[in-house]
Short mmCIF file of C-alpha atoms in Angstrom, two decimals:
data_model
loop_
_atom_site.label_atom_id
_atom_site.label_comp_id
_atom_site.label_asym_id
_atom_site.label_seq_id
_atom_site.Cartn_x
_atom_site.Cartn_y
_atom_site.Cartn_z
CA UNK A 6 -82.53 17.23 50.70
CA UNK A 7 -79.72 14.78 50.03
CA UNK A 8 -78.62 13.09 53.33
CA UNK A 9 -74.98 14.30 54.45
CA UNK A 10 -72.62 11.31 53.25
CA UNK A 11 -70.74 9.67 56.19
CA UNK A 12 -67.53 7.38 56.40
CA UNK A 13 -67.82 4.61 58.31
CA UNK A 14 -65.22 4.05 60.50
CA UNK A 15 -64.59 0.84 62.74
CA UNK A 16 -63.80 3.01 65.95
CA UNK A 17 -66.99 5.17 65.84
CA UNK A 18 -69.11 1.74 64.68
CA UNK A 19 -67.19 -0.04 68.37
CA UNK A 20 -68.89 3.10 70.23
CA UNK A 21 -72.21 3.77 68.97
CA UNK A 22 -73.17 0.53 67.77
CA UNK A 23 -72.56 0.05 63.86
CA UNK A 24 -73.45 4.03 62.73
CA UNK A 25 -71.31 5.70 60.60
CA UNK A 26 -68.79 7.94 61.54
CA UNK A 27 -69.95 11.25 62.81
CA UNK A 28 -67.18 13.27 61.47
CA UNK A 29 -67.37 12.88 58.11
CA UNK A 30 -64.45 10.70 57.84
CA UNK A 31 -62.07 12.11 60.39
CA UNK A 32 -62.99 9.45 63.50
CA UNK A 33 -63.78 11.52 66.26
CA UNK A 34 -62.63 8.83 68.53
CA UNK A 35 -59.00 9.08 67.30
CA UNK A 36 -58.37 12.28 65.36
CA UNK A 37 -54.86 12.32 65.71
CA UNK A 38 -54.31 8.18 64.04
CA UNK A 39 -57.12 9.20 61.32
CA UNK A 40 -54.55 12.37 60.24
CA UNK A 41 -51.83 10.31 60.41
CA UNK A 42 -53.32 7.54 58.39
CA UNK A 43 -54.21 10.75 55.59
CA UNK A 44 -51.00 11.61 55.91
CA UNK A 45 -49.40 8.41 55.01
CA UNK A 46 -51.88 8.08 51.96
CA UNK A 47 -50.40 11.20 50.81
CA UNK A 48 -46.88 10.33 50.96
CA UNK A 49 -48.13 7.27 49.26
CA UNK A 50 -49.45 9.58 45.99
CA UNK A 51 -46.31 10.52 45.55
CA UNK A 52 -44.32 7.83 45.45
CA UNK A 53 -46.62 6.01 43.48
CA UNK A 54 -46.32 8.62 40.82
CA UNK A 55 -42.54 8.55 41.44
CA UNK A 56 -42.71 4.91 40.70
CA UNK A 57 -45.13 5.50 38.21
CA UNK A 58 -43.09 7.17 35.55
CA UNK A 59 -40.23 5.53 36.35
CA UNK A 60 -42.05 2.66 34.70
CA UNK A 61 -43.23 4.79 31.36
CA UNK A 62 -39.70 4.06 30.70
CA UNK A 63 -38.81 0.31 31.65
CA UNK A 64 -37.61 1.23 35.51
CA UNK A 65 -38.96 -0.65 38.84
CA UNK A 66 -38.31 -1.65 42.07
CA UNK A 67 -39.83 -4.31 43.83
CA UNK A 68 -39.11 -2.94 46.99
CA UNK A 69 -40.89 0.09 46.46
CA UNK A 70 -43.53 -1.80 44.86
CA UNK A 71 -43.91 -4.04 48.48
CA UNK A 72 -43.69 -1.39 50.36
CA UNK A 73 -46.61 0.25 48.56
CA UNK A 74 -48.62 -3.13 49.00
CA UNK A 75 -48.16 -3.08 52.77
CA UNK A 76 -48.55 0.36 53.55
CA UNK A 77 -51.64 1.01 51.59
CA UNK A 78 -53.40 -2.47 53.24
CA UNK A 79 -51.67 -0.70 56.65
CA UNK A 80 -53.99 2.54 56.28
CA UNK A 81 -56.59 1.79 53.68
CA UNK A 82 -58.45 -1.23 55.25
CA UNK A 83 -58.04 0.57 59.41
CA UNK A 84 -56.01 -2.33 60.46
CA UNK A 85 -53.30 0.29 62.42
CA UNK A 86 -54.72 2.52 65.30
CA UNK A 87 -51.46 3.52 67.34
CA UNK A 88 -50.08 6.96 66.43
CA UNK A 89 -46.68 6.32 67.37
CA UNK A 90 -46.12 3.30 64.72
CA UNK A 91 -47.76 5.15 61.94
CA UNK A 92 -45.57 7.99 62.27
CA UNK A 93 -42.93 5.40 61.76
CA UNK A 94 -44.54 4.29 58.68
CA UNK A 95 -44.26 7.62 57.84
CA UNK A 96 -40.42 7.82 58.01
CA UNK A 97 -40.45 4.75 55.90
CA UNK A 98 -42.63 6.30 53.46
CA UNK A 99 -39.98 9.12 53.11
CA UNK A 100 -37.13 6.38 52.69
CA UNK A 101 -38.90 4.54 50.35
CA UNK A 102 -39.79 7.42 48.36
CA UNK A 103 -36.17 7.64 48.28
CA UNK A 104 -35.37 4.61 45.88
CA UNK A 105 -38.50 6.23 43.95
CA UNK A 106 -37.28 9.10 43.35
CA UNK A 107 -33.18 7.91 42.67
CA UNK A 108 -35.15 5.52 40.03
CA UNK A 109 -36.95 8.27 38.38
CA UNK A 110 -33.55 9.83 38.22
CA UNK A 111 -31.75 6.81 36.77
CA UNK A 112 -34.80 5.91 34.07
CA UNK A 113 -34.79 9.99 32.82
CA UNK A 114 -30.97 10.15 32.36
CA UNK A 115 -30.87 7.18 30.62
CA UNK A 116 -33.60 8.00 28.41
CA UNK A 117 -32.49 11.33 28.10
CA UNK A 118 -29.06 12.30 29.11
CA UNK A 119 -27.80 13.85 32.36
CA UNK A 120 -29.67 17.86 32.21
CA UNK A 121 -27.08 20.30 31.97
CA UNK A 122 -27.95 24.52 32.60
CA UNK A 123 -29.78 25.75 29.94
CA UNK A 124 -31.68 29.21 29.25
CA UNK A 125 -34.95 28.88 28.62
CA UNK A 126 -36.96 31.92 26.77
CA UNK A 127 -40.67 32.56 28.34
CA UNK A 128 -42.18 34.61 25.30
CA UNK A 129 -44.17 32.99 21.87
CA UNK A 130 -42.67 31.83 18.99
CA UNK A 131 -44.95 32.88 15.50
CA UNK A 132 -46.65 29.69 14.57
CA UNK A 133 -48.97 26.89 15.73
CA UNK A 134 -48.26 25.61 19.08
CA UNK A 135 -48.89 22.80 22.00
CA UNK A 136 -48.43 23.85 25.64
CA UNK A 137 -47.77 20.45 27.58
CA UNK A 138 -48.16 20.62 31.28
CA UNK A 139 -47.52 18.19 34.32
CA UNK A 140 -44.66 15.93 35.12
CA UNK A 141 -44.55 13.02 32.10
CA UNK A 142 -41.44 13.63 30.40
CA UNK A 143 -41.71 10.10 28.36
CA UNK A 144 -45.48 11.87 26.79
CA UNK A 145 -43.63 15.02 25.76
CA UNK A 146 -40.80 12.96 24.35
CA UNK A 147 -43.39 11.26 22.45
CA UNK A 148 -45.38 14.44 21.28
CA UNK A 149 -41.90 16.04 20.17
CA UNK A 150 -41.06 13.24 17.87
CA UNK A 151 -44.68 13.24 16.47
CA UNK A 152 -44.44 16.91 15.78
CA UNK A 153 -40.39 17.18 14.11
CA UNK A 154 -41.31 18.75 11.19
CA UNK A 155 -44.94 20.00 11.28
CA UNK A 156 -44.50 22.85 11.90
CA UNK A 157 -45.92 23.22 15.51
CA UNK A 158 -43.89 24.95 18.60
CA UNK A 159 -44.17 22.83 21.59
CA UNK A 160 -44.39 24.80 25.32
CA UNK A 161 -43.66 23.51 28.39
CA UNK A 162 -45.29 24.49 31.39
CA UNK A 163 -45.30 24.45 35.12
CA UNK A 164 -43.31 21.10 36.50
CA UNK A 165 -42.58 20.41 32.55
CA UNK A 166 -40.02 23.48 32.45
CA UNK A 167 -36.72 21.43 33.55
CA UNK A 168 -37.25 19.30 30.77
CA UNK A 169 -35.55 21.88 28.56
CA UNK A 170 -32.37 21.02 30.50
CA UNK A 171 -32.39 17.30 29.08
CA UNK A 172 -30.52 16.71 25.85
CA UNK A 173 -32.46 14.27 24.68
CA UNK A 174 -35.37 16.44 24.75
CA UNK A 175 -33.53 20.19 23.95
CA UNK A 176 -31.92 18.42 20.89
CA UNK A 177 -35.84 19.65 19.07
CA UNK A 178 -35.50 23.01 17.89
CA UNK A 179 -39.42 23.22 18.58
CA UNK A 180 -39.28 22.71 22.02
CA UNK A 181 -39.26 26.73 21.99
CA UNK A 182 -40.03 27.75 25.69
CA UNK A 183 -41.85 27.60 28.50
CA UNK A 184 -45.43 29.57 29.45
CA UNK A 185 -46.64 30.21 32.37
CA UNK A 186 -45.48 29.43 35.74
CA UNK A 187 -47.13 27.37 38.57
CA UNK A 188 -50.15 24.58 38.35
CA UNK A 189 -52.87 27.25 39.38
CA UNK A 190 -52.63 29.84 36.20
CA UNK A 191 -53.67 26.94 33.88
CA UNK A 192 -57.04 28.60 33.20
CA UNK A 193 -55.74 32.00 32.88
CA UNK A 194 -53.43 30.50 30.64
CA UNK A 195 -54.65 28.45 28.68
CA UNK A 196 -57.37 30.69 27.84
CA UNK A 197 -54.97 33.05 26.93
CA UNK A 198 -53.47 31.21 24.17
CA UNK A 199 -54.90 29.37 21.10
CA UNK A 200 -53.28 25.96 21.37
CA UNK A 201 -53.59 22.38 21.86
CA UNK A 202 -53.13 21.44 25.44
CA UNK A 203 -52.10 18.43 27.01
CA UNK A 204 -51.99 17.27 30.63
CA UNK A 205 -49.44 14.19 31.01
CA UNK A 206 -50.02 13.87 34.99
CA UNK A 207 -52.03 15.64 38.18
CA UNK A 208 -51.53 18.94 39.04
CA UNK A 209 -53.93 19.00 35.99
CA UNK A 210 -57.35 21.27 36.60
CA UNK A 211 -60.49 21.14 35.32
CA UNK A 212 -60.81 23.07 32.42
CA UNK A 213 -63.05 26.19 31.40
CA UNK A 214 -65.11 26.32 28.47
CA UNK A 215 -62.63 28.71 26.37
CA UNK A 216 -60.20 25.68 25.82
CA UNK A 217 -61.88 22.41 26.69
CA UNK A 218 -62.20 21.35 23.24
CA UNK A 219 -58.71 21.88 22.51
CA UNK A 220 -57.08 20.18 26.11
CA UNK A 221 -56.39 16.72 25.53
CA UNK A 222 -54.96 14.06 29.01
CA UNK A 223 -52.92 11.10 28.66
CA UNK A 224 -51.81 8.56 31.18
CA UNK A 225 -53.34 8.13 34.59
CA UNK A 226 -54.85 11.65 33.68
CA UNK A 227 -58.59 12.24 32.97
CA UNK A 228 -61.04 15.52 33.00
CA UNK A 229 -64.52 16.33 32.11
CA UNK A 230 -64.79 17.81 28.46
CA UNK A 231 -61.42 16.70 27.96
CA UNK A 232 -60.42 14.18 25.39
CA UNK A 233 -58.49 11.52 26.58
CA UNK A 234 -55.02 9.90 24.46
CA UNK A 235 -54.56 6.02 25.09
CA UNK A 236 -50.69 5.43 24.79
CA UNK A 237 -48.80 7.81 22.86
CA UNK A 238 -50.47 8.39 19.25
CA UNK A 239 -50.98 12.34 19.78
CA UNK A 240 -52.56 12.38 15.84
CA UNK A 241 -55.33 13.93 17.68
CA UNK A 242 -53.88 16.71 19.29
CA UNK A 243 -51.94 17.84 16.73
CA UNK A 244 -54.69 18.01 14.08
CA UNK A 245 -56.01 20.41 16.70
CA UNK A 246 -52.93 22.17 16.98
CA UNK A 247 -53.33 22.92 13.17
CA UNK A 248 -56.38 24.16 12.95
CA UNK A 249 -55.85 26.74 15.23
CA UNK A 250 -54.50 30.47 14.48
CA UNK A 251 -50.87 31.11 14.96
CA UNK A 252 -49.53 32.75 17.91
CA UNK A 253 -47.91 35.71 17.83
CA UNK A 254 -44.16 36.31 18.27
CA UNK A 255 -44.20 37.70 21.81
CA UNK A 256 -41.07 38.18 24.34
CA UNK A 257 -41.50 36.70 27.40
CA UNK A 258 -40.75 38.59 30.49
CA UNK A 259 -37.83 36.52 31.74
CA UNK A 260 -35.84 34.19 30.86
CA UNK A 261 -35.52 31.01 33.05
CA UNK A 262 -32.44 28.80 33.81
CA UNK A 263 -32.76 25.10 34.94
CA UNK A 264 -30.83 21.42 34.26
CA UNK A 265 -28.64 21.98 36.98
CA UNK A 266 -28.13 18.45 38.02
CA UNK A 267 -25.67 16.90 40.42
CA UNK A 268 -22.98 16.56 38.15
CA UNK A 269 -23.16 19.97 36.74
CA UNK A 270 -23.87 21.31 40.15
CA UNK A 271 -20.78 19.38 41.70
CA UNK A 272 -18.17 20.41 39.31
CA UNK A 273 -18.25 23.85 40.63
CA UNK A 274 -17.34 21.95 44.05
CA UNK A 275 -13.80 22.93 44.29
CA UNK A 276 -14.80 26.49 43.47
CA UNK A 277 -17.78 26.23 45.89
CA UNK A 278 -15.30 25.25 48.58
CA UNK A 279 -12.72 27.78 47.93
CA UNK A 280 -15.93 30.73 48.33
CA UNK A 281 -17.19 29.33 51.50
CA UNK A 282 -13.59 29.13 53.16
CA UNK A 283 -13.13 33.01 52.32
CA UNK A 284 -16.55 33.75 53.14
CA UNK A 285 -17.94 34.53 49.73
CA UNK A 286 -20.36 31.87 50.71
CA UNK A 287 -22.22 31.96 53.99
CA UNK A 288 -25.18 30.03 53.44
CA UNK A 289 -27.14 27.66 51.02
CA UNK A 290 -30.86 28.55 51.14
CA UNK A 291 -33.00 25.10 49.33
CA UNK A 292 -36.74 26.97 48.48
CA UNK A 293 -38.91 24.72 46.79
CA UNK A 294 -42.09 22.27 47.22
CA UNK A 295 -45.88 22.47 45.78
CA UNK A 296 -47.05 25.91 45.13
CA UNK A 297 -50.44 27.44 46.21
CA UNK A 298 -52.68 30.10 44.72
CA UNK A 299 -52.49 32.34 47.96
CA UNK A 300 -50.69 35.45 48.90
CA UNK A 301 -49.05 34.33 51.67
CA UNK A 302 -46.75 32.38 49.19
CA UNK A 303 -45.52 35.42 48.37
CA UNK A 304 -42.96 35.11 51.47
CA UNK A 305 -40.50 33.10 49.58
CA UNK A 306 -40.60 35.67 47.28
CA UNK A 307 -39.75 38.49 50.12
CA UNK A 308 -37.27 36.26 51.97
CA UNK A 309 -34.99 35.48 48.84
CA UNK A 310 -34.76 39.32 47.78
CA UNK A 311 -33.63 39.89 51.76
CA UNK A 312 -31.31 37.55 51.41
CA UNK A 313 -27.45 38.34 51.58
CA UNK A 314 -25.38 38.18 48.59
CA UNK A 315 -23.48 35.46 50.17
CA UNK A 316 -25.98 33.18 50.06
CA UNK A 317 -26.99 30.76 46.86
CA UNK A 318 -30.12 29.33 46.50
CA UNK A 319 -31.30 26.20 45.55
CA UNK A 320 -34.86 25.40 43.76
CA UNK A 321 -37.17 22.55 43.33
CA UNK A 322 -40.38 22.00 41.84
CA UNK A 323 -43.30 24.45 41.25
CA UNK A 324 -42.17 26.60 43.90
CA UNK A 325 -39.07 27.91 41.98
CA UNK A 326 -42.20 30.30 40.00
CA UNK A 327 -41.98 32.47 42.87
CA UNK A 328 -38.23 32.99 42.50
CA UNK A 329 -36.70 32.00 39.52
CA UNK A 330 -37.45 35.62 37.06
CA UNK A 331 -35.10 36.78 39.94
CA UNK A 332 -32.08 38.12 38.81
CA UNK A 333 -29.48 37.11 41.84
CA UNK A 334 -26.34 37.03 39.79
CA UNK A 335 -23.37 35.25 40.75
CA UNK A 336 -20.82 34.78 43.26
CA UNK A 337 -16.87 34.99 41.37
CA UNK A 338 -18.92 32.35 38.54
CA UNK A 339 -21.14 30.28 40.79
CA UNK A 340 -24.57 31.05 40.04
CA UNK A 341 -26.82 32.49 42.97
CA UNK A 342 -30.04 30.99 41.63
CA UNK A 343 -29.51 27.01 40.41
CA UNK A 344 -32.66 25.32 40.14
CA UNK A 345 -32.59 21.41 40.27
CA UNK A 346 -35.82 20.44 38.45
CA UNK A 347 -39.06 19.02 39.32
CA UNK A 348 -40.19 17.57 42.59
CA UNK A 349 -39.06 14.21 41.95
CA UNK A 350 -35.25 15.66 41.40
CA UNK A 351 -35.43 16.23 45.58
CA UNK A 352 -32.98 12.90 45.01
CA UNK A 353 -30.77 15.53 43.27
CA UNK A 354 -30.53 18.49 46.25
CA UNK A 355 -29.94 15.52 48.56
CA UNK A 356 -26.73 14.09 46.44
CA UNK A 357 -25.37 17.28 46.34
CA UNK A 358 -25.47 17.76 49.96
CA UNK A 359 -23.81 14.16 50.26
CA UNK A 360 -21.54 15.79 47.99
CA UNK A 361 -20.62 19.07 49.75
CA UNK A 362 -20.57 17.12 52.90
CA UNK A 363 -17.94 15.32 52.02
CA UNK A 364 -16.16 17.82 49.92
CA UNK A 365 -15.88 19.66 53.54
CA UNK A 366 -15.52 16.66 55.53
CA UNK A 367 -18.84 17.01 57.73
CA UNK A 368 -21.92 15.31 58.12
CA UNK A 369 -25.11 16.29 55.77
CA UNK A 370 -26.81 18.21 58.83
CA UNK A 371 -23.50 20.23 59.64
CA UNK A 372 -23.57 22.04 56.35
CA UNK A 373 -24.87 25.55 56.18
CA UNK A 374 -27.71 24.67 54.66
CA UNK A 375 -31.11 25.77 55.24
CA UNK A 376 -34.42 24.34 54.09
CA UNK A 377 -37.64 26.25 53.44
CA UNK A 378 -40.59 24.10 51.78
CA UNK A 379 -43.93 24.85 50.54
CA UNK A 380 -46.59 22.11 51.51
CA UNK A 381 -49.64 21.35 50.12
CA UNK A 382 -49.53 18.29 48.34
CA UNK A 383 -48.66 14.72 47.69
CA UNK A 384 -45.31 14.53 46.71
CA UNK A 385 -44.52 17.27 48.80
CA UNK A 386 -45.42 15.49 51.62
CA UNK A 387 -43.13 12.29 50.70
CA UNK A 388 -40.25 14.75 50.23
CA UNK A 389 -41.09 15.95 53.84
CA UNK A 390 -41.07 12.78 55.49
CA UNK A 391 -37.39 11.82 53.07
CA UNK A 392 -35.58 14.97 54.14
CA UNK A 393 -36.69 13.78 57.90
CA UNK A 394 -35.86 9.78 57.51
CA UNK A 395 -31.99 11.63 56.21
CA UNK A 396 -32.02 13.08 59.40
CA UNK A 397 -32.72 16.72 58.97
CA UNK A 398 -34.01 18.75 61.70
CA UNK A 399 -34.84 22.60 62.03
CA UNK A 400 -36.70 22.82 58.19
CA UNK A 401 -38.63 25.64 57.89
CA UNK A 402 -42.71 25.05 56.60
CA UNK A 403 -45.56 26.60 55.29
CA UNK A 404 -47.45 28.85 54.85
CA UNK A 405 -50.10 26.37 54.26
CA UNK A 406 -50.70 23.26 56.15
CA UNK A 407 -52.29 20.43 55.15
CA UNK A 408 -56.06 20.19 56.81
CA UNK A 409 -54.49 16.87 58.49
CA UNK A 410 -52.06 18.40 60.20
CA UNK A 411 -53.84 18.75 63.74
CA UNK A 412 -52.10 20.21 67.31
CA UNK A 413 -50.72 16.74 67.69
CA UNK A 414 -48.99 16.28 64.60
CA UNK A 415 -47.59 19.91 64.38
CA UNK A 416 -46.60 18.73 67.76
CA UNK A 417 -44.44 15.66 66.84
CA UNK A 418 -42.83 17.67 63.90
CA UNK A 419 -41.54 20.65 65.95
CA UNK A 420 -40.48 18.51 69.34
CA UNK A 421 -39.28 15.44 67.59
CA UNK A 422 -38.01 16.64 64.16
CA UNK A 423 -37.63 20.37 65.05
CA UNK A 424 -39.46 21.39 62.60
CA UNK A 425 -40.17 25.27 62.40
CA UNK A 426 -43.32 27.12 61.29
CA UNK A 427 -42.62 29.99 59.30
CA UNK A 428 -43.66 33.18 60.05
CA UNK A 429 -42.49 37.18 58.97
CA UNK A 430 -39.58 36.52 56.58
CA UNK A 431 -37.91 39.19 57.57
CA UNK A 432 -37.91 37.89 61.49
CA UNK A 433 -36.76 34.26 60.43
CA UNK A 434 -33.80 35.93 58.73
CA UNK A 435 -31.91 35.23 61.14
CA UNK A 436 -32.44 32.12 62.13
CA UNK A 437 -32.58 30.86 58.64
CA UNK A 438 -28.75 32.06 58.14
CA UNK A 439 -27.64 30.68 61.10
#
């Protein structure tokens, strides 16, 4: 029988003498700091990925770089025990993962243009085709180029679907759509449809035997059976592309907006203003954060359609798949559903708060906004602890909490940040609306 592996842990080694810690890695002695110290290593994932492909294309910040250095040392090598401090570090994280995320922002319009709203069909195209999933915007850039002319349709999927909103990348005519919807149908998927697959970043699964010899990773990105693209020469994946049989022209089910960004969001401002002074606007609902395969993500779902039609909503990142084939119409022009992108264009819902704010000459928090966020993984949990360092309080969370989110953390967050569980979405209607 293989012996149970054990973490050893400096606190447990002080109290029984040098053996390893008896909890498999979450100290018994100090539960709570051991959580927070996950948590921060968490936040961390996401702002390194932040900062990550801000670099793919020629962006850093040395700030965000230090702060990486330190906090990692901080939690990786035990050398922090008190709770209070690291929940500090935590609201650090958040405000560094600010800068990451506003230099993502800065290195994708410049590379690509500022996104503007743009329809995007969910069906197949006739022909041979590449579904490209994950968040690396400079790899599909690269793969579109490669593939002008070859007669290959390229597919977004998942957290790749708001790259149809950039005109750098629209300007390819076989950029044709988007399949799918959040991280966890890849197998379904992908098994579904004979094409090339690439994964540019996580959020990538292991893949099943249908399609492993046609799934290719690049980047940080690697899986078993997968083959794996150094740089950006994608020969490999489209010679695979080719030899497969065509897909059929299929209509999709829906067809999805996105490339709202802050400039095309804040032109509507004086509009926006003149709606919520005669009450055609009562409330702006943000729904968005990291997916998960589980029916009671289905709420978000439930609490939009119960929603008033004076209220708009606002989507970010994978979550938007449980809203955005909703058909919410508009309010005298101004769209009811405007989805701002992937997770990393947070930085984007935040300027346009800034932006309302001071269209209506009040602070961020006195807006009537509301905030409802899945949370399961890294990046989500950065964007957590940025919405908190800006000083938002009351956010509404779950369903799912993250296994290192003990009594005494769910604690802090509700007393000290006022932080709300979510529950029935038809009982926190009301508070949600204010």
């Amino acid at each position: 029988m293989t012996p149970e592996l054990k973490m050893f842990c400096y606190q447990c080694a002080q109290a029984t003498g040098g053996v390893a810690c008896t909890q498999s890695g979450v100290c018994g002695k100090v539960p709570t700091v051991a959580r927070l110290q996950d948590n921060i290593k968490y936040a961390l994932m996401g702002i390194s990925a932040y900062a990550y492909h801000a670099r793919e294309l020629g962006k850093a910040d040395p700030e965000v770089d230090s702060f990486l250095a330190r906090a990692l040392y901080t939690v990786l090598t035990n050398v922090n025990f008190d709770a209070e401090s690291l929940v500090d570090l935590a609201v650090e994280a958040g405000r560094v993962n600010l800068r990451a995320m506003k230099l993502l922002k800065e290195a994708h319009i410049e590379a690509y243009g500022e996104p503007v709203p743009t329809q995007v069909p969910t069906g197949t195209v006739e022909g041979k085709a590449i579904i490209v999933t994950g968040h690396g915007l400079k790899a599909l850039e690269e793969l579109l180029k490669q593939t002008k002319g070859a007669g290959i349709n390229v597919y977004t999927h998942s957290e790749m679907l708001p790259a149809h909103g950039y005109p750098g990348l629209k300007k390819y005519p076989h950029l044709v759509g988007n399949l799918g919807k959040a991280w966890y149908d890849q197998r379904t998927l992908f098994a579904k449809y004979p094409a090339a697959i690439l994964a540019t970043s996580n959020c990538a699964l292991i893949p099943q035997e249908e399609y492993r010899d046609r799934m290719f990773t690049t980047g940080t990105v690697r899986l078993p059976g997968a083959r794996h693209i150094e740089g950006y020469d994608f020969s490999p994946v489209i010679e695979v592309a080719l030899s497969l049989p065509d897909l059929p022209e299929e209509p999709g089910g829906a067809t999805l907006t996105t490339g709202f960004s802050e400039r095309a969001v804040l032109s509507l401002a004086p509009k926006i203003k003149e709606l919520v002074q005669a009450g055609e606007i009562k409330r702006f609902l943000l729904v968005g954060g990291c997916d998960s395969p589980t029916k009671r993500n289905e709420y978000y779902r439930e609490l939009v359609r119960a929603l008033p039609r004076e209220t708009v909503v606002l989507t970010l990142a994978c979550g938007k798949f449980r809203i955005n084939d909703l058909d919410l119409g508009e309010i005298e022009g101004i769209p009811r559903l405007i989805d701002l992108g992937q997770c990393n264009d947070a930085i984007v819902a935040v300027e346009i708060a800034q932006g309302l704010a001071e269209l209506f000459g009040v602070e961020v928090t006195e807006l009537p906004l509301s905030l409802v966020l899945m949370w399961m993984e890294q990046k989500a949990v950065a964007i957590l602890w940025s919405l908190l360092d800006l000083g938002f309080r009351g956010i509404y969370l779950g369903p799912v909490l993250p296994p290192w989110a003990n009594e005494d953390i769910v604690r802090v967050l509700t007393e000290k940040y006022h932080v709300r569980l979510i529950g029935d979405p038809r009982g926190d209607l009301v508070p949600i609306l204010g």
